[in-house]
Structures are given as structure tokens and as C-alpha cells.
XYZ file of N, CA and C in Angstrom:
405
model
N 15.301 -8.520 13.223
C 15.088 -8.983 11.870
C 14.062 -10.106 11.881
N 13.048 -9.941 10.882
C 12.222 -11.008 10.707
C 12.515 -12.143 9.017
N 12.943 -13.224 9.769
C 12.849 -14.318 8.125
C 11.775 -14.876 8.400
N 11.203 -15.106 6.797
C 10.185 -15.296 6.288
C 10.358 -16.534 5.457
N 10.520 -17.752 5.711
C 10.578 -18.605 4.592
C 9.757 -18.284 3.366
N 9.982 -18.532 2.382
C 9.550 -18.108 1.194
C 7.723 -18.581 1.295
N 7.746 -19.751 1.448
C 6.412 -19.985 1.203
C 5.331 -19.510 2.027
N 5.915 -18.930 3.154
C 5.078 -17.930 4.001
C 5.078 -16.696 3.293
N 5.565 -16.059 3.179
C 5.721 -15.177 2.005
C 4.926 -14.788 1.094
N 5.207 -15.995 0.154
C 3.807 -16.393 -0.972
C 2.638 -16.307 -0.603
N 2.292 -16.627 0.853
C 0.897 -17.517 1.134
C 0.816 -16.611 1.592
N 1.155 -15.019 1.936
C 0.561 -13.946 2.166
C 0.120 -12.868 1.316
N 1.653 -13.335 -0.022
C 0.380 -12.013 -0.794
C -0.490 -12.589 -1.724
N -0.263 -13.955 -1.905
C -1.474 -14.740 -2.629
C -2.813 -14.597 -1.854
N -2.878 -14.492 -0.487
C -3.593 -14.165 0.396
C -4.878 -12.858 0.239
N -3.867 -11.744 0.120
C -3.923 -10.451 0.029
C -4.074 -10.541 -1.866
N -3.805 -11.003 -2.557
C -4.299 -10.510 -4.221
C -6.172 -11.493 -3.814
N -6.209 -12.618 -3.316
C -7.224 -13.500 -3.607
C -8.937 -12.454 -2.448
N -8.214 -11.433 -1.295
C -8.846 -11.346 -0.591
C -9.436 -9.490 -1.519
N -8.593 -9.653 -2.518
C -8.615 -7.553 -3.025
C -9.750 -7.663 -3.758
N -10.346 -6.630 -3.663
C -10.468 -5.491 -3.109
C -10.245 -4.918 -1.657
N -10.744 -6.179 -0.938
C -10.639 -6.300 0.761
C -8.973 -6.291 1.173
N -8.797 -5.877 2.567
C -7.660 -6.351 3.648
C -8.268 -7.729 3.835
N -6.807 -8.597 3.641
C -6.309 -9.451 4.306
C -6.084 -9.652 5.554
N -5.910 -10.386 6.236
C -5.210 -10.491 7.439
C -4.865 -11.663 7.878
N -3.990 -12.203 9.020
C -3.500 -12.968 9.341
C -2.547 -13.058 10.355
N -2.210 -14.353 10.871
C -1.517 -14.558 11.696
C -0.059 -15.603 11.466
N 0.958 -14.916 11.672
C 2.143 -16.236 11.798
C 2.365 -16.395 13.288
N 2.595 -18.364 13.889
C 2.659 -18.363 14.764
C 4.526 -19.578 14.968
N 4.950 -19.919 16.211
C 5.666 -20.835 15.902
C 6.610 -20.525 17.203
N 7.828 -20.782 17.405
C 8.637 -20.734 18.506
C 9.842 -20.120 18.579
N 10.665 -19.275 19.054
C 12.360 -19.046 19.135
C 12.510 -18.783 17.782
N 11.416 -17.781 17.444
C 11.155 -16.437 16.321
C 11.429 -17.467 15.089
N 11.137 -18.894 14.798
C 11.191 -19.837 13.883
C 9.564 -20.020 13.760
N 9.114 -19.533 12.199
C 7.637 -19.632 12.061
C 7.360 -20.837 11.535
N 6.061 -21.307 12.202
C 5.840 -22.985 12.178
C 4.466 -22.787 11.201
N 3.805 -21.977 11.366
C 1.983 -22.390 10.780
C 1.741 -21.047 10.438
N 1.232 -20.610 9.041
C 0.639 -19.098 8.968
C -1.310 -19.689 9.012
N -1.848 -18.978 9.311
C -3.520 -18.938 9.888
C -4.153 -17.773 8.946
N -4.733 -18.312 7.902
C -5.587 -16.959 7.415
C -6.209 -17.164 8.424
N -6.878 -15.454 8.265
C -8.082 -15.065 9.162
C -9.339 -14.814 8.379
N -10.249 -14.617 8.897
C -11.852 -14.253 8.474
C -11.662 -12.395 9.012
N -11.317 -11.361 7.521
C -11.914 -10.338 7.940
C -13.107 -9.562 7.686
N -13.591 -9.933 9.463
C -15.181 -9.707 9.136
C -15.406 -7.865 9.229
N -14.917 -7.247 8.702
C -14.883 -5.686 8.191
C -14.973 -5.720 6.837
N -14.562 -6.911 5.969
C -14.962 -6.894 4.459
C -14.563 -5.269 3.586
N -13.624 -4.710 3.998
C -13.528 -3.634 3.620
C -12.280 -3.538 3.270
N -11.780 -2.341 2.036
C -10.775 -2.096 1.454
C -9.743 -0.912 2.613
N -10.328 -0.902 3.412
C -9.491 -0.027 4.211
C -9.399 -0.407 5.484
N -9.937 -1.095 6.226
C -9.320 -1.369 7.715
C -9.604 -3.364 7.853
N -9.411 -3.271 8.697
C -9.311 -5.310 9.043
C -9.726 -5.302 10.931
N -10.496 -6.518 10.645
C -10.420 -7.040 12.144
C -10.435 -8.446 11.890
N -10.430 -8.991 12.621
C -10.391 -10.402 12.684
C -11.569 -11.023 13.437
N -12.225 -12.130 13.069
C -13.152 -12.685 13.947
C -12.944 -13.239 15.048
N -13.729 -12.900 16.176
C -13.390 -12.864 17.599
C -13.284 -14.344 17.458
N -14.140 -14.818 17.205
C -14.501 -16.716 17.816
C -13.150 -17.305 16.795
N -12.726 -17.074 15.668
C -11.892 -17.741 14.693
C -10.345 -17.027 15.678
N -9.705 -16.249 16.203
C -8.875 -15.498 16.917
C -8.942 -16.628 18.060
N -9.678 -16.544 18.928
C -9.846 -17.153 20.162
C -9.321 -18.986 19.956
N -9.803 -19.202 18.957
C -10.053 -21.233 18.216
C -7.794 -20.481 18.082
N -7.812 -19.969 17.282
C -6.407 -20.153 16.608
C -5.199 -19.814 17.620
N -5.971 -18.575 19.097
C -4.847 -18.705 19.851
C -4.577 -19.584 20.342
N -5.942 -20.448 20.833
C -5.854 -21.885 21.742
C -5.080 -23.357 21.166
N -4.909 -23.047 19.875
C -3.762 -23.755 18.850
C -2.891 -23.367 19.240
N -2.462 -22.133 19.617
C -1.250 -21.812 19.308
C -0.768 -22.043 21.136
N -1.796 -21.754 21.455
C -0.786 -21.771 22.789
C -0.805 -23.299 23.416
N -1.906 -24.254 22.915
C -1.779 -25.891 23.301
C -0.365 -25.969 22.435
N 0.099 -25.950 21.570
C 1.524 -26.176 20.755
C 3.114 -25.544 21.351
N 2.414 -24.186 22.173
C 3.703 -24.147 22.956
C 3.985 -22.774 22.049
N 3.378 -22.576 21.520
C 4.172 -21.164 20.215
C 3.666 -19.983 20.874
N 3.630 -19.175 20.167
C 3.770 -17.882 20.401
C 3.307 -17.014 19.302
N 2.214 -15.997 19.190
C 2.450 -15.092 17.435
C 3.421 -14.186 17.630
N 3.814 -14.729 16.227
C 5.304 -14.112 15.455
C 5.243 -12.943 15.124
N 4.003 -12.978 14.311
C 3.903 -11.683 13.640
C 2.028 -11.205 13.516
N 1.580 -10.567 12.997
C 0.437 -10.600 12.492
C 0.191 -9.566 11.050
N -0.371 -10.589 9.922
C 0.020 -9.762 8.921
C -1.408 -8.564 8.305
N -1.424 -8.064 7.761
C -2.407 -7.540 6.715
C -2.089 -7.074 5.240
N -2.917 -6.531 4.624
C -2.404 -6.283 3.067
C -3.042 -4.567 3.466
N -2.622 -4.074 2.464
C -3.103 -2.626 2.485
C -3.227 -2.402 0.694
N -4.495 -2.278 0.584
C -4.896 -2.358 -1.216
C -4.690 -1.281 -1.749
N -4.592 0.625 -1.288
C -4.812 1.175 -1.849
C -3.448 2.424 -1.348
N -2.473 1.762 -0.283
C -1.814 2.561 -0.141
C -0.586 1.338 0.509
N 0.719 2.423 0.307
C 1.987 1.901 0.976
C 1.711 0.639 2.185
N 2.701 0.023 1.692
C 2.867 -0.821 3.018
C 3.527 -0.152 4.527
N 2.783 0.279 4.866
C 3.176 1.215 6.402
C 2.065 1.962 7.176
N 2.293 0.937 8.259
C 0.627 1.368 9.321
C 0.518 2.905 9.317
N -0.886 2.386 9.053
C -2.111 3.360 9.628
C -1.795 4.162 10.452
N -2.678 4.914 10.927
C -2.726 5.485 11.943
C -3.895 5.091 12.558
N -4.631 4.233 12.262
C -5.765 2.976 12.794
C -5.235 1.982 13.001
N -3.886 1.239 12.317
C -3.218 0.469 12.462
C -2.425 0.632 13.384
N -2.079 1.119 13.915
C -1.025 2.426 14.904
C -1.849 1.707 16.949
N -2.842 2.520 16.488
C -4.016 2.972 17.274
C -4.477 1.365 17.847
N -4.676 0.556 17.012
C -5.004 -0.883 17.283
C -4.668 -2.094 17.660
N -3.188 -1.251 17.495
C -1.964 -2.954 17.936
C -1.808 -3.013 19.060
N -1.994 -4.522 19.304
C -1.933 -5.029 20.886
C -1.208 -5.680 21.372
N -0.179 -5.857 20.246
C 0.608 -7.430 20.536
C 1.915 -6.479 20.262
N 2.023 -6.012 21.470
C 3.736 -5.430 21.223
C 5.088 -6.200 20.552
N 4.687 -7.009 21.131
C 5.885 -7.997 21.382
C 6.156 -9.035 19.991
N 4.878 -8.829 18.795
C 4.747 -9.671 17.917
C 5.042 -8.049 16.385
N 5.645 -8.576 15.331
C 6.266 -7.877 13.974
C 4.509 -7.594 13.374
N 4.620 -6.613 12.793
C 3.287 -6.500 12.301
C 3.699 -6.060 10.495
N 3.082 -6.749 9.460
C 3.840 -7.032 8.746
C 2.526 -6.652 7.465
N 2.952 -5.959 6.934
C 1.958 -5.170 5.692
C 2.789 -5.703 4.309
N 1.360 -5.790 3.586
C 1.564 -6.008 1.988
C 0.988 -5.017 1.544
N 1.662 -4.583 0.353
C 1.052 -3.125 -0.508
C 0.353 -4.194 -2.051
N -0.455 -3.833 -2.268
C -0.782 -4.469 -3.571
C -1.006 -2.920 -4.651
N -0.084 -2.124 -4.392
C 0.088 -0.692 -5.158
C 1.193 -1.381 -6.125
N 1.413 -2.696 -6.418
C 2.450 -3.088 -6.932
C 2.141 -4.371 -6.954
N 1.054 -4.954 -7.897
C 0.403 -6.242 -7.851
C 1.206 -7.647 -8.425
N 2.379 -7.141 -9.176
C 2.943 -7.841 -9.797
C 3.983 -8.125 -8.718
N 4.624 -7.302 -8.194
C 5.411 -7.920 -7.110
C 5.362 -7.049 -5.741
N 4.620 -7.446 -4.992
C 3.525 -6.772 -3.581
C 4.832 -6.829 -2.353
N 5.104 -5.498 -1.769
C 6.611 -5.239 -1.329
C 5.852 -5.935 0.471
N 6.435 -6.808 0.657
C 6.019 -6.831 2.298
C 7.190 -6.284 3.559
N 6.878 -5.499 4.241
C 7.735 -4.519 5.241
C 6.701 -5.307 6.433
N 8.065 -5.217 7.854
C 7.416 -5.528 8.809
C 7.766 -4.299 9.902
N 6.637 -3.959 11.035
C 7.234 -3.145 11.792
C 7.153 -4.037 13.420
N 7.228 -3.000 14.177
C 7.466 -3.491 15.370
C 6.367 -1.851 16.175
N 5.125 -2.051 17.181
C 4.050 -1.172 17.112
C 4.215 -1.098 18.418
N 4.450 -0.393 19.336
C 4.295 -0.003 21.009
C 4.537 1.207 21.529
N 3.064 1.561 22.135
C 2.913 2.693 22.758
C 3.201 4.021 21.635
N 2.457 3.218 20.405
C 2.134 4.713 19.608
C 3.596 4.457 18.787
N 4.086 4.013 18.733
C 5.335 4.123 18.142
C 5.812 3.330 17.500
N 6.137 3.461 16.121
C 6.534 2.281 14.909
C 8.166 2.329 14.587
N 8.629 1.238 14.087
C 9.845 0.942 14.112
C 9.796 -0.098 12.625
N 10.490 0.129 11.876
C 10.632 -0.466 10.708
C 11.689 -1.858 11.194
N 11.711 -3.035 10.717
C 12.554 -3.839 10.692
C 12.546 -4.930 9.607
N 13.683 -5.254 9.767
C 14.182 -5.783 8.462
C 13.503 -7.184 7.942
N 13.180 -7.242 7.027
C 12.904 -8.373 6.404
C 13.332 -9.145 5.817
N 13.714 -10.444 5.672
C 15.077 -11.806 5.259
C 14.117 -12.927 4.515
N 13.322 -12.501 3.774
C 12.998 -13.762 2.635
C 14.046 -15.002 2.545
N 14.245 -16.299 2.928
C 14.865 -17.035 2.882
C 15.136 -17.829 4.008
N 16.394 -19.066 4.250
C 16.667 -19.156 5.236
C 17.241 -18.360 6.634
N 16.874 -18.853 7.713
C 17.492 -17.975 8.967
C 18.680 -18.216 8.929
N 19.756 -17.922 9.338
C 21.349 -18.178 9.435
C 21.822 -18.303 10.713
């Protein structure tokens, strides 16, 4: 299960409405699956259908993350024109097994559904999402 304090939350699909027509993207980072800092990213693909992230802005934000001791949590994107549920480019591209990969649908602009999965070796796994405190 992934919790999401609320204002991480917000600051993703405010993210994802401010970045549309384009994908969003992003990073949550932090410790003992407790998220400390979300990181917009620069996606330099500028496009309504796929995302990358900028190498040099990636590289600056892991070296934050790993001088702090954290770890990425998750890594997010928006998806503008279809369901929140990877790609099969999205599928194809994930590298960070070990981190929730976490889609916004803006097919629903008024209230943008965010689902997180879990991506390794070709294979997706839905998991749960907890808006609120951890317990």
C-alpha cells in the first residue's frame, strides 16, 4: 500500500492539469516508505503521450536524494488522454522496480483518479492507494 499525504496528492494533479496538454512527471522521494519531498521534473518530450525526464535535472535530484539518506518512493506521471494505467511504453521503460509508479488520468479533470502500480520484468501489479495519514 502506498499513503499519500494529501498535499502530495494535490501537488500532483495540480502538476499534471498546469503541465496539459503535456505528461507530467515526477518524483516522490523520502525514507521507511514515509514521503519527505515531491520533485517536479522537466519533461523534455513536451508531448501529450509519453514523458522522460531530463538527464542533468534526474542526476542534480538523485544526488539530493541520496546525500539525505532517502530513497524514490515512487515516480509519478499524468496520462492526458487515457486511463490511469501504464503503457505499454510505460511497461517497457521502468527501471526502478523497487519504487510505486503512480499515474494521473486527467479523463476526469474535475477530480483526476491517481492509481499506483508496482512495474518488474514486464509485469504490473496494481496497489492500493491511502490518501491520508499512514496508520
Amino acid at each position: 500500500m502506498l499513503y499519500l499525504d494529501p498535499k502530495y496528492a494535490e501537488e500532483m494533479v495540480a502538476h499534471a492539469l498546469e503541465d496539459d496538454p503535456n505528461e507530467c512527471c515526477g518524483i516522490l522521494a523520502g525514507s521507511d516508505g514515509e514521503i519527505h519531498n515531491l520533485y517536479r521534473m522537466v519533461n523534455v518530450e513536451a508531448s501529450p503521450y509519453r514523458y522522460r525526464m531530463d538527464p542533468k535535472e534526474l542526476l542534480n535530484v538523485y544526488r539530493e536524494i541520496d546525500d539525505r539518506g532517502w530513497e524514490i518512493i515512487a515516480i509519478y506521471h499524468s496520462h492526458t488522454h487515457s486511463e490511469a494505467y501504464p503503457s505499454a511504453t510505460d511497461v517497457r521503460l521502468a527501471t526502478w522496480p523497487e519504487a510505486f509508479y503512480i499515474l494521473i488520468s486527467l479523463l476526469q479533470r474535475d477530480n483526476p483518479p491517481i492509481r499506483a502500480f508496482r512495474i518488474e520484468g514486464g509485469d504490473v501489479t496494481e496497489e492500493e492507494v491511502c490518501v491520508g495519514e499512514q496508520e
